[in-house]
Amino acid sequence: MITTKYVNYRQVLNLSGFHVILISIWCTLIAVLFHFFNWEWMIIPWVPVALIGTAEAFLVGFKNNQAYDRLWEARKIWGGIVNSSRSFAAMVYAFDTQHEKMGSFELEDRRKRLVNRHIAWLYAFREQILVPTDWEHIKSDQQHTQKINRRRNRLIKAGFPDYGRTPIFLNKYLTEEEAELQSHYKNFATYLIAQRSKDVNELKNENAISDFNQMQLQDCLNEFYTLQGQAERIKKFPLPRQFASTAFVFNVLFIMLLPLGLVNEFSKLGDYGIWMSIPFCIIIGWIYIIMELVGDYSENPFEGLMFDIPMLSICRNIEIDLLQIMGETELPDPISSKNGVLV
């Protein structure tokens, strides 16, 4: 997530610098051919170019609308995880035991196990949701595209899916035996919710909590199932590729035709007008490129790029809140943004 008030020039160049170079070469080439070789046969009227540009603007606007909806829905899902996590931990520590044989130490141990498993679930779920899919930029079939995206993130230090970090938290908040089970489950996050459900049911069967308390805790766990499923739906179902691909193809077509129509209009001003068409062509093409790229990178909010939901920061904030509810005093530091990007 970009945290600066305005997107700075480094972030813009990091995102679209390569495209600007290509547009500059293409616009300059057309102007040179038109001026020095008098290739007037290649120019086209401005009207069809303007029509294509208008149609492309509508299509890109629709695509960006849908991409923003996916991004905002993803943020609301993690907002729901924050609220439900606090409610779950608060209820765990608010319900007193009714079992005379269960001592305070055993009760405290069970409470900590429930909350610790939830913190482990947060980081396990984050790791699962960051696994690249076939349509995301990091998993692109083109090696060149992969290198560009990795270079972009190295420059902004946004970080990619950090598979080495999660085992640290699992070993901290789970037993050694349970942490090792991660490799045995395709959806380890779901397993952790199921185990907490069993723990809550055991407390009810031992009359440590009332039936109503058990129902409230189980409703909260069901909410985690729902929120996890909603996030997985966004992750595993892309923006329909027919819309995304069509917008990209139309954008390329428009930028290819843009200098052919623009150089003819500027040539009416004289020879200097031909060269003046180059910067105007670059600016117009760059605007369309930015609109396309913003929508293209925003449609996948769990990709590990700078436009994503700051899941690591959210997980850390939840961890701090839950540790405080447990009465812990040694708390980890919140995640801070680096170079204007929060992960």
mmCIF file of C-alpha atoms in Angstrom:
data_model
loop_
_atom_site.group_PDB
_atom_site.id
_atom_site.type_symbol
_atom_site.label_atom_id
_atom_site.label_comp_id
_atom_site.label_asym_id
_atom_site.label_seq_id
_atom_site.Cartn_x
_atom_site.Cartn_y
_atom_site.Cartn_z
ATOM 1 C CA MET A 1 0.000 0.000 0.000
ATOM 2 C CA ILE A 2 1.344 3.436 -0.963
ATOM 3 C CA THR A 3 1.395 5.636 2.152
ATOM 4 C CA THR A 4 2.630 8.949 0.740
ATOM 5 C CA LYS A 5 0.048 11.679 0.153
ATOM 6 C CA TYR A 6 1.043 11.893 -3.498
ATOM 7 C CA VAL A 7 2.722 9.354 -5.744
ATOM 8 C CA ASN A 8 6.262 10.639 -6.200
ATOM 9 C CA TYR A 9 8.196 10.672 -9.442
ATOM 10 C CA ARG A 10 10.314 7.656 -8.431
ATOM 11 C CA GLN A 11 7.232 5.500 -7.990
ATOM 12 C CA VAL A 12 5.848 6.729 -11.321
ATOM 13 C CA LEU A 13 9.096 6.017 -13.159
ATOM 14 C CA ASN A 14 9.369 2.689 -11.394
ATOM 15 C CA LEU A 15 5.925 1.742 -12.701
ATOM 16 C CA SER A 16 5.900 3.254 -16.201
ATOM 17 C CA GLY A 17 9.468 4.284 -17.036
ATOM 18 C CA PHE A 18 10.037 1.375 -19.414
ATOM 19 C CA HIS A 19 6.787 2.107 -21.245
ATOM 20 C CA VAL A 20 7.674 5.799 -21.607
ATOM 21 C CA ILE A 21 10.940 4.819 -23.298
ATOM 22 C CA LEU A 22 9.090 2.642 -25.809
ATOM 23 C CA ILE A 23 6.519 5.361 -26.519
ATOM 24 C CA SER A 24 9.297 7.943 -26.973
ATOM 25 C CA ILE A 25 11.134 5.748 -29.486
ATOM 26 C CA TRP A 26 7.953 5.082 -31.464
ATOM 27 C CA CYS A 27 6.820 8.729 -31.584
ATOM 28 C CA THR A 28 10.298 9.953 -32.514
ATOM 29 C CA LEU A 29 10.599 7.345 -35.275
ATOM 30 C CA ILE A 30 7.312 8.431 -36.856
ATOM 31 C CA ALA A 31 8.314 12.125 -36.732
ATOM 32 C CA VAL A 32 11.725 11.383 -38.298
ATOM 33 C CA LEU A 33 10.218 9.321 -41.125
ATOM 34 C CA PHE A 34 7.603 11.972 -41.796
ATOM 35 C CA HIS A 35 10.060 14.883 -41.801
ATOM 36 C CA PHE A 36 13.169 13.490 -43.504
ATOM 37 C CA PHE A 37 11.680 10.859 -45.809
ATOM 38 C CA ASN A 38 8.351 12.550 -46.558
ATOM 39 C CA TRP A 39 6.432 9.362 -45.813
ATOM 40 C CA GLU A 40 3.104 11.139 -45.927
ATOM 41 C CA TRP A 41 1.405 7.941 -47.064
ATOM 42 C CA MET A 42 1.606 6.559 -43.549
ATOM 43 C CA ILE A 43 -0.347 9.351 -41.859
ATOM 44 C CA ILE A 44 -4.013 8.849 -41.035
ATOM 45 C CA PRO A 45 -6.821 11.322 -40.229
ATOM 46 C CA TRP A 46 -7.214 12.313 -36.602
ATOM 47 C CA VAL A 47 -10.922 11.425 -36.379
ATOM 48 C CA PRO A 48 -10.573 7.597 -36.320
ATOM 49 C CA VAL A 49 -7.691 7.877 -33.824
ATOM 50 C CA ALA A 50 -9.848 10.036 -31.554
ATOM 51 C CA LEU A 51 -12.724 7.538 -31.806
ATOM 52 C CA ILE A 52 -10.435 4.670 -30.785
ATOM 53 C CA GLY A 53 -9.070 6.758 -27.917
ATOM 54 C CA THR A 54 -12.575 7.534 -26.678
ATOM 55 C CA ALA A 55 -13.611 3.880 -26.796
ATOM 56 C CA GLU A 56 -10.419 2.885 -24.996
ATOM 57 C CA ALA A 57 -11.016 5.483 -22.281
ATOM 58 C CA PHE A 58 -14.459 4.003 -21.561
ATOM 59 C CA LEU A 59 -13.101 0.441 -21.492
ATOM 60 C CA VAL A 60 -10.153 1.311 -19.249
ATOM 61 C CA GLY A 61 -12.497 3.256 -16.965
ATOM 62 C CA PHE A 62 -14.741 0.198 -16.624
ATOM 63 C CA LYS A 63 -11.758 -2.044 -15.933
ATOM 64 C CA ASN A 64 -10.365 0.322 -13.295
ATOM 65 C CA ASN A 65 -13.770 0.503 -11.641
ATOM 66 C CA GLN A 66 -13.870 -3.273 -11.266
ATOM 67 C CA ALA A 67 -10.244 -3.381 -10.110
ATOM 68 C CA TYR A 68 -10.971 -0.802 -7.407
ATOM 69 C CA ASP A 69 -14.004 -2.803 -6.251
ATOM 70 C CA ARG A 70 -11.810 -5.898 -5.852
ATOM 71 C CA LEU A 71 -9.162 -3.892 -3.982
ATOM 72 C CA TRP A 72 -11.656 -2.253 -1.630
ATOM 73 C CA GLU A 73 -13.487 -5.503 -0.983
ATOM 74 C CA ALA A 74 -10.165 -7.094 -0.027
ATOM 75 C CA ARG A 75 -9.526 -4.269 2.421
ATOM 76 C CA LYS A 76 -12.984 -4.693 3.960
ATOM 77 C CA ILE A 77 -12.310 -8.412 4.391
ATOM 78 C CA TRP A 78 -9.145 -7.728 6.367
ATOM 79 C CA GLY A 79 -10.962 -5.032 8.302
ATOM 80 C CA GLY A 80 -13.492 -7.698 9.279
ATOM 81 C CA ILE A 81 -10.637 -9.970 10.364
ATOM 82 C CA VAL A 82 -9.327 -7.189 12.618
ATOM 83 C CA ASN A 83 -12.690 -6.632 14.307
ATOM 84 C CA SER A 84 -13.534 -10.314 14.675
ATOM 85 C CA SER A 85 -10.064 -11.097 16.052
ATOM 86 C CA ARG A 86 -10.467 -8.552 18.822
ATOM 87 C CA SER A 87 -13.955 -9.837 19.610
ATOM 88 C CA PHE A 88 -12.750 -13.445 19.723
ATOM 89 C CA ALA A 89 -9.872 -12.744 22.095
ATOM 90 C CA ALA A 90 -12.031 -10.507 24.293
ATOM 91 C CA MET A 91 -14.680 -13.230 24.624
ATOM 92 C CA VAL A 92 -12.081 -15.906 25.377
ATOM 93 C CA TYR A 93 -10.812 -13.870 28.313
ATOM 94 C CA ALA A 94 -14.224 -12.584 29.408
ATOM 95 C CA PHE A 95 -15.926 -15.969 29.892
ATOM 96 C CA ASP A 96 -15.140 -17.371 33.353
ATOM 97 C CA THR A 97 -14.920 -21.064 34.009
ATOM 98 C CA GLN A 98 -17.791 -22.822 35.771
ATOM 99 C CA HIS A 99 -15.847 -26.011 36.347
ATOM 100 C CA GLU A 100 -14.709 -26.382 39.957
ATOM 101 C CA LYS A 101 -12.002 -28.920 39.082
ATOM 102 C CA MET A 102 -10.422 -26.695 36.443
ATOM 103 C CA GLY A 103 -7.867 -24.502 38.138
ATOM 104 C CA SER A 104 -6.923 -20.987 37.134
ATOM 105 C CA PHE A 105 -3.615 -22.140 35.655
ATOM 106 C CA GLU A 106 -5.253 -24.693 33.383
ATOM 107 C CA LEU A 107 -7.852 -22.152 32.309
ATOM 108 C CA GLU A 108 -5.179 -19.579 31.504
ATOM 109 C CA ASP A 109 -3.244 -22.176 29.505
ATOM 110 C CA ARG A 110 -6.307 -22.995 27.407
ATOM 111 C CA ARG A 111 -7.055 -19.340 26.838
ATOM 112 C CA LYS A 112 -3.527 -18.692 25.628
ATOM 113 C CA ARG A 113 -3.661 -21.723 23.344
ATOM 114 C CA LEU A 114 -6.852 -20.435 21.709
ATOM 115 C CA VAL A 115 -5.482 -16.936 21.129
ATOM 116 C CA ASN A 116 -2.030 -18.154 20.092
ATOM 117 C CA ARG A 117 -3.593 -20.417 17.500
ATOM 118 C CA HIS A 118 -5.476 -17.446 16.146
ATOM 119 C CA ILE A 119 -2.291 -15.386 15.781
ATOM 120 C CA ALA A 120 -0.671 -18.341 14.010
ATOM 121 C CA TRP A 121 -3.745 -18.528 11.752
ATOM 122 C CA LEU A 122 -3.256 -14.889 10.716
ATOM 123 C CA TYR A 123 0.279 -15.426 9.459
ATOM 124 C CA ALA A 124 -0.470 -18.840 7.935
ATOM 125 C CA PHE A 125 -3.426 -17.387 6.047
ATOM 126 C CA ARG A 126 -1.332 -14.444 4.846
ATOM 127 C CA GLU A 127 1.287 -16.828 3.481
ATOM 128 C CA GLN A 128 -1.350 -18.908 1.687
ATOM 129 C CA ILE A 129 -3.030 -15.912 0.106
ATOM 130 C CA LEU A 130 0.306 -14.631 -1.239
ATOM 131 C CA VAL A 131 1.065 -17.782 -3.247
ATOM 132 C CA PRO A 132 1.177 -16.507 -6.873
ATOM 133 C CA THR A 133 -1.515 -17.564 -9.344
ATOM 134 C CA ASP A 134 -1.024 -18.037 -13.072
ATOM 135 C CA TRP A 135 -2.529 -14.664 -14.045
ATOM 136 C CA GLU A 136 -0.597 -12.518 -11.571
ATOM 137 C CA HIS A 137 2.431 -10.479 -12.571
ATOM 138 C CA ILE A 138 4.893 -12.373 -10.388
ATOM 139 C CA LYS A 139 3.842 -15.688 -11.963
ATOM 140 C CA SER A 140 3.954 -14.324 -15.506
ATOM 141 C CA ASP A 141 4.999 -16.813 -18.184
ATOM 142 C CA GLN A 142 7.374 -14.208 -19.610
ATOM 143 C CA GLN A 143 10.715 -14.140 -17.820
ATOM 144 C CA HIS A 144 11.204 -10.517 -18.872
ATOM 145 C CA THR A 145 7.973 -9.468 -17.124
ATOM 146 C CA GLN A 146 8.985 -11.349 -13.983
ATOM 147 C CA LYS A 147 12.343 -9.566 -13.891
ATOM 148 C CA ILE A 148 10.696 -6.154 -14.311
ATOM 149 C CA ASN A 149 8.302 -6.735 -11.411
ATOM 150 C CA ARG A 150 11.037 -8.061 -9.151
ATOM 151 C CA ARG A 151 13.245 -5.073 -9.985
ATOM 152 C CA ARG A 152 10.367 -2.700 -9.225
ATOM 153 C CA ASN A 153 9.863 -4.192 -5.786
ATOM 154 C CA ARG A 154 13.553 -4.203 -4.984
ATOM 155 C CA LEU A 155 13.607 -0.470 -5.686
ATOM 156 C CA ILE A 156 10.670 0.302 -3.395
ATOM 157 C CA LYS A 157 11.501 -2.476 -0.895
ATOM 158 C CA ALA A 158 7.878 -3.524 -0.848
ATOM 159 C CA GLY A 159 8.794 -7.160 -0.441
ATOM 160 C CA PHE A 160 7.506 -10.283 -2.089
ATOM 161 C CA PRO A 161 5.752 -13.290 -0.520
ATOM 162 C CA ASP A 162 7.975 -13.995 2.450
ATOM 163 C CA TYR A 163 7.859 -17.752 2.895
ATOM 164 C CA GLY A 164 10.707 -17.664 5.411
ATOM 165 C CA ARG A 165 8.922 -15.411 7.900
ATOM 166 C CA THR A 166 5.770 -17.450 8.634
ATOM 167 C CA PRO A 167 7.495 -20.508 10.219
ATOM 168 C CA ILE A 168 8.962 -18.145 12.837
ATOM 169 C CA PHE A 169 5.481 -17.153 13.969
ATOM 170 C CA LEU A 170 4.152 -20.710 13.764
ATOM 171 C CA ASN A 171 6.947 -21.964 16.005
ATOM 172 C CA LYS A 172 6.320 -19.073 18.393
ATOM 173 C CA TYR A 173 2.571 -19.524 18.774
ATOM 174 C CA LEU A 174 2.128 -23.261 18.136
ATOM 175 C CA THR A 175 3.674 -26.358 19.614
ATOM 176 C CA GLU A 176 6.526 -27.874 17.645
ATOM 177 C CA GLU A 177 4.397 -30.858 16.642
ATOM 178 C CA GLU A 178 1.521 -28.712 15.425
ATOM 179 C CA ALA A 179 3.778 -26.348 13.492
ATOM 180 C CA GLU A 180 5.242 -29.299 11.595
ATOM 181 C CA LEU A 181 1.741 -30.234 10.413
ATOM 182 C CA GLN A 182 1.761 -27.296 7.988
ATOM 183 C CA SER A 183 3.381 -29.440 5.298
ATOM 184 C CA HIS A 184 0.639 -32.082 5.681
ATOM 185 C CA TYR A 185 -2.272 -29.745 4.960
ATOM 186 C CA LYS A 186 -3.007 -27.974 1.704
ATOM 187 C CA ASN A 187 -5.018 -25.394 3.663
ATOM 188 C CA PHE A 188 -3.301 -25.120 7.020
ATOM 189 C CA ALA A 189 -5.238 -21.970 7.938
ATOM 190 C CA THR A 190 -8.517 -23.900 7.765
ATOM 191 C CA TYR A 191 -7.015 -26.599 9.985
ATOM 192 C CA LEU A 192 -6.139 -24.031 12.646
ATOM 193 C CA ILE A 193 -9.713 -22.719 12.735
ATOM 194 C CA ALA A 194 -11.020 -26.282 13.017
ATOM 195 C CA GLN A 195 -8.685 -26.981 15.944
ATOM 196 C CA ARG A 196 -9.886 -23.891 17.779
ATOM 197 C CA SER A 197 -13.442 -25.036 17.212
ATOM 198 C CA LYS A 198 -12.570 -28.347 18.874
ATOM 199 C CA ASP A 199 -10.948 -26.521 21.799
ATOM 200 C CA VAL A 200 -14.075 -24.435 22.324
ATOM 201 C CA ASN A 201 -16.261 -27.530 22.147
ATOM 202 C CA GLU A 202 -14.088 -29.270 24.746
ATOM 203 C CA LEU A 203 -14.528 -26.346 27.127
ATOM 204 C CA LYS A 204 -18.295 -26.605 26.693
ATOM 205 C CA ASN A 205 -18.337 -30.391 27.191
ATOM 206 C CA GLU A 206 -16.353 -29.973 30.417
ATOM 207 C CA ASN A 207 -18.824 -27.297 31.548
ATOM 208 C CA ALA A 208 -16.036 -24.750 31.630
ATOM 209 C CA ILE A 209 -18.200 -22.390 29.581
ATOM 210 C CA SER A 210 -21.918 -22.248 29.020
ATOM 211 C CA ASP A 211 -23.711 -23.354 25.882
ATOM 212 C CA PHE A 212 -24.405 -19.724 25.037
ATOM 213 C CA ASN A 213 -20.722 -18.830 25.422
ATOM 214 C CA GLN A 214 -19.769 -21.732 23.173
ATOM 215 C CA MET A 215 -22.271 -20.582 20.560
ATOM 216 C CA GLN A 216 -20.850 -17.041 20.606
ATOM 217 C CA LEU A 217 -17.271 -18.277 20.178
ATOM 218 C CA GLN A 218 -18.283 -20.675 17.417
ATOM 219 C CA ASP A 219 -20.117 -17.877 15.582
ATOM 220 C CA CYS A 220 -16.893 -15.888 15.677
ATOM 221 C CA LEU A 221 -14.923 -18.836 14.281
ATOM 222 C CA ASN A 222 -17.524 -19.247 11.541
ATOM 223 C CA GLU A 223 -16.972 -15.608 10.677
ATOM 224 C CA PHE A 224 -13.262 -16.343 10.175
ATOM 225 C CA TYR A 225 -14.227 -19.160 7.787
ATOM 226 C CA THR A 226 -16.410 -16.692 5.876
ATOM 227 C CA LEU A 227 -13.751 -13.987 5.688
ATOM 228 C CA GLN A 228 -11.089 -16.479 4.614
ATOM 229 C CA GLY A 229 -13.378 -17.801 1.895
ATOM 230 C CA GLN A 230 -14.120 -14.291 0.642
ATOM 231 C CA ALA A 231 -10.410 -13.498 0.365
ATOM 232 C CA GLU A 232 -9.750 -16.811 -1.401
ATOM 233 C CA ARG A 233 -12.529 -16.003 -3.883
ATOM 234 C CA ILE A 234 -10.768 -12.777 -4.887
ATOM 235 C CA LYS A 235 -7.398 -14.529 -5.003
ATOM 236 C CA LYS A 236 -8.485 -17.538 -7.052
ATOM 237 C CA PHE A 237 -10.933 -15.876 -9.423
ATOM 238 C CA PRO A 238 -9.313 -13.132 -11.523
ATOM 239 C CA LEU A 239 -10.922 -10.163 -13.162
ATOM 240 C CA PRO A 240 -12.359 -11.829 -16.306
ATOM 241 C CA ARG A 241 -9.482 -11.990 -18.722
ATOM 242 C CA GLN A 242 -11.637 -11.029 -21.704
ATOM 243 C CA PHE A 243 -12.055 -7.560 -20.188
ATOM 244 C CA ALA A 244 -8.462 -7.205 -19.021
ATOM 245 C CA SER A 245 -6.943 -8.477 -22.281
ATOM 246 C CA THR A 246 -9.244 -6.433 -24.511
ATOM 247 C CA ALA A 247 -8.387 -3.224 -22.674
ATOM 248 C CA PHE A 248 -4.672 -3.962 -23.043
ATOM 249 C CA VAL A 249 -4.914 -4.731 -26.778
ATOM 250 C CA PHE A 250 -6.975 -1.611 -27.455
ATOM 251 C CA ASN A 251 -4.474 0.469 -25.510
ATOM 252 C CA VAL A 252 -1.572 -0.836 -27.572
ATOM 253 C CA LEU A 253 -3.513 -0.241 -30.803
ATOM 254 C CA PHE A 254 -4.369 3.329 -29.825
ATOM 255 C CA ILE A 255 -0.773 4.192 -28.876
ATOM 256 C CA MET A 256 0.502 2.701 -32.139
ATOM 257 C CA LEU A 257 -1.904 4.873 -34.156
ATOM 258 C CA LEU A 258 -1.519 7.986 -32.004
ATOM 259 C CA PRO A 259 1.649 9.455 -33.603
ATOM 260 C CA LEU A 260 0.356 8.625 -37.115
ATOM 261 C CA GLY A 261 -2.616 10.912 -36.551
ATOM 262 C CA LEU A 262 -0.960 13.488 -34.312
ATOM 263 C CA VAL A 263 2.022 14.253 -36.558
ATOM 264 C CA ASN A 264 -0.340 15.165 -39.394
ATOM 265 C CA GLU A 265 -2.211 17.667 -37.231
ATOM 266 C CA PHE A 266 0.970 19.285 -35.878
ATOM 267 C CA SER A 267 2.579 19.436 -39.345
ATOM 268 C CA LYS A 268 0.038 22.116 -40.219
ATOM 269 C CA LEU A 269 2.002 24.447 -37.926
ATOM 270 C CA GLY A 270 5.154 23.995 -40.003
ATOM 271 C CA ASP A 271 8.336 21.972 -39.651
ATOM 272 C CA TYR A 272 8.712 22.777 -35.965
ATOM 273 C CA GLY A 273 5.197 21.438 -35.432
ATOM 274 C CA ILE A 274 6.359 17.978 -36.505
ATOM 275 C CA TRP A 275 8.903 17.918 -33.678
ATOM 276 C CA MET A 276 6.400 19.434 -31.261
ATOM 277 C CA SER A 277 4.171 16.420 -31.849
ATOM 278 C CA ILE A 278 6.703 14.170 -30.098
ATOM 279 C CA PRO A 279 6.294 15.454 -26.491
ATOM 280 C CA PHE A 280 2.522 15.746 -26.877
ATOM 281 C CA CYS A 281 2.352 12.207 -28.235
ATOM 282 C CA ILE A 282 4.451 10.940 -25.313
ATOM 283 C CA ILE A 283 2.248 12.712 -22.748
ATOM 284 C CA ILE A 284 -1.011 11.393 -24.209
ATOM 285 C CA GLY A 285 0.354 7.877 -24.557
ATOM 286 C CA TRP A 286 1.781 7.973 -21.023
ATOM 287 C CA ILE A 287 -1.619 8.956 -19.580
ATOM 288 C CA TYR A 288 -3.284 5.965 -21.214
ATOM 289 C CA ILE A 289 -0.466 3.686 -20.110
ATOM 290 C CA ILE A 290 -0.796 4.846 -16.486
ATOM 291 C CA MET A 291 -4.558 4.282 -16.538
ATOM 292 C CA GLU A 292 -4.007 0.762 -17.853
ATOM 293 C CA LEU A 293 -1.234 -0.085 -15.389
ATOM 294 C CA VAL A 294 -3.069 1.227 -12.322
ATOM 295 C CA GLY A 295 -6.077 -0.962 -13.086
ATOM 296 C CA ASP A 296 -3.920 -3.920 -14.095
ATOM 297 C CA TYR A 297 -1.948 -3.945 -10.839
ATOM 298 C CA SER A 298 -4.923 -3.095 -8.601
ATOM 299 C CA GLU A 299 -7.064 -6.021 -9.737
ATOM 300 C CA ASN A 300 -4.905 -8.480 -7.754
ATOM 301 C CA PRO A 301 -4.862 -7.148 -4.155
ATOM 302 C CA PHE A 302 -3.045 -10.199 -2.730
ATOM 303 C CA GLU A 303 -0.041 -10.248 -5.054
ATOM 304 C CA GLY A 304 2.729 -8.824 -2.873
ATOM 305 C CA LEU A 305 3.210 -5.574 -4.822
ATOM 306 C CA MET A 306 3.057 -1.942 -3.716
ATOM 307 C CA PHE A 307 -0.657 -1.606 -4.613
ATOM 308 C CA ASP A 308 -1.671 -4.497 -2.342
ATOM 309 C CA ILE A 309 -3.455 -4.706 0.976
ATOM 310 C CA PRO A 310 -0.811 -4.272 3.750
ATOM 311 C CA MET A 311 -1.493 -7.690 5.246
ATOM 312 C CA LEU A 312 1.752 -7.974 7.190
ATOM 313 C CA SER A 313 1.076 -4.654 8.901
ATOM 314 C CA ILE A 314 -2.525 -5.687 9.679
ATOM 315 C CA CYS A 315 -1.391 -9.042 11.079
ATOM 316 C CA ARG A 316 1.163 -7.318 13.304
ATOM 317 C CA ASN A 317 -1.420 -4.833 14.616
ATOM 318 C CA ILE A 318 -3.817 -7.682 15.433
ATOM 319 C CA GLU A 319 -0.990 -9.586 17.111
ATOM 320 C CA ILE A 320 -0.200 -6.588 19.316
ATOM 321 C CA ASP A 321 -3.870 -6.120 20.275
ATOM 322 C CA LEU A 322 -4.320 -9.794 21.148
ATOM 323 C CA LEU A 323 -1.119 -9.967 23.181
ATOM 324 C CA GLN A 324 -2.292 -6.984 25.197
ATOM 325 C CA ILE A 325 -5.640 -8.684 25.835
ATOM 326 C CA MET A 326 -3.656 -11.677 27.091
ATOM 327 C CA GLY A 327 -1.794 -9.396 29.480
ATOM 328 C CA GLU A 328 1.604 -9.638 27.764
ATOM 329 C CA THR A 329 4.005 -6.732 28.233
ATOM 330 C CA GLU A 330 6.706 -7.598 25.690
ATOM 331 C CA LEU A 331 5.092 -6.533 22.429
ATOM 332 C CA PRO A 332 6.530 -6.497 18.889
ATOM 333 C CA ASP A 333 6.890 -3.195 17.073
ATOM 334 C CA PRO A 334 4.304 -2.220 14.431
ATOM 335 C CA ILE A 335 5.326 -2.545 10.792
ATOM 336 C CA SER A 336 6.409 0.816 9.374
ATOM 337 C CA SER A 337 6.395 1.880 5.739
ATOM 338 C CA LYS A 338 9.598 1.933 3.695
ATOM 339 C CA ASN A 339 10.060 4.336 0.807
ATOM 340 C CA GLY A 340 6.385 5.224 0.995
ATOM 341 C CA VAL A 341 5.162 1.621 0.824
ATOM 342 C CA LEU A 342 3.549 -0.400 3.613
ATOM 343 C CA VAL A 343 3.349 -4.198 3.327
#
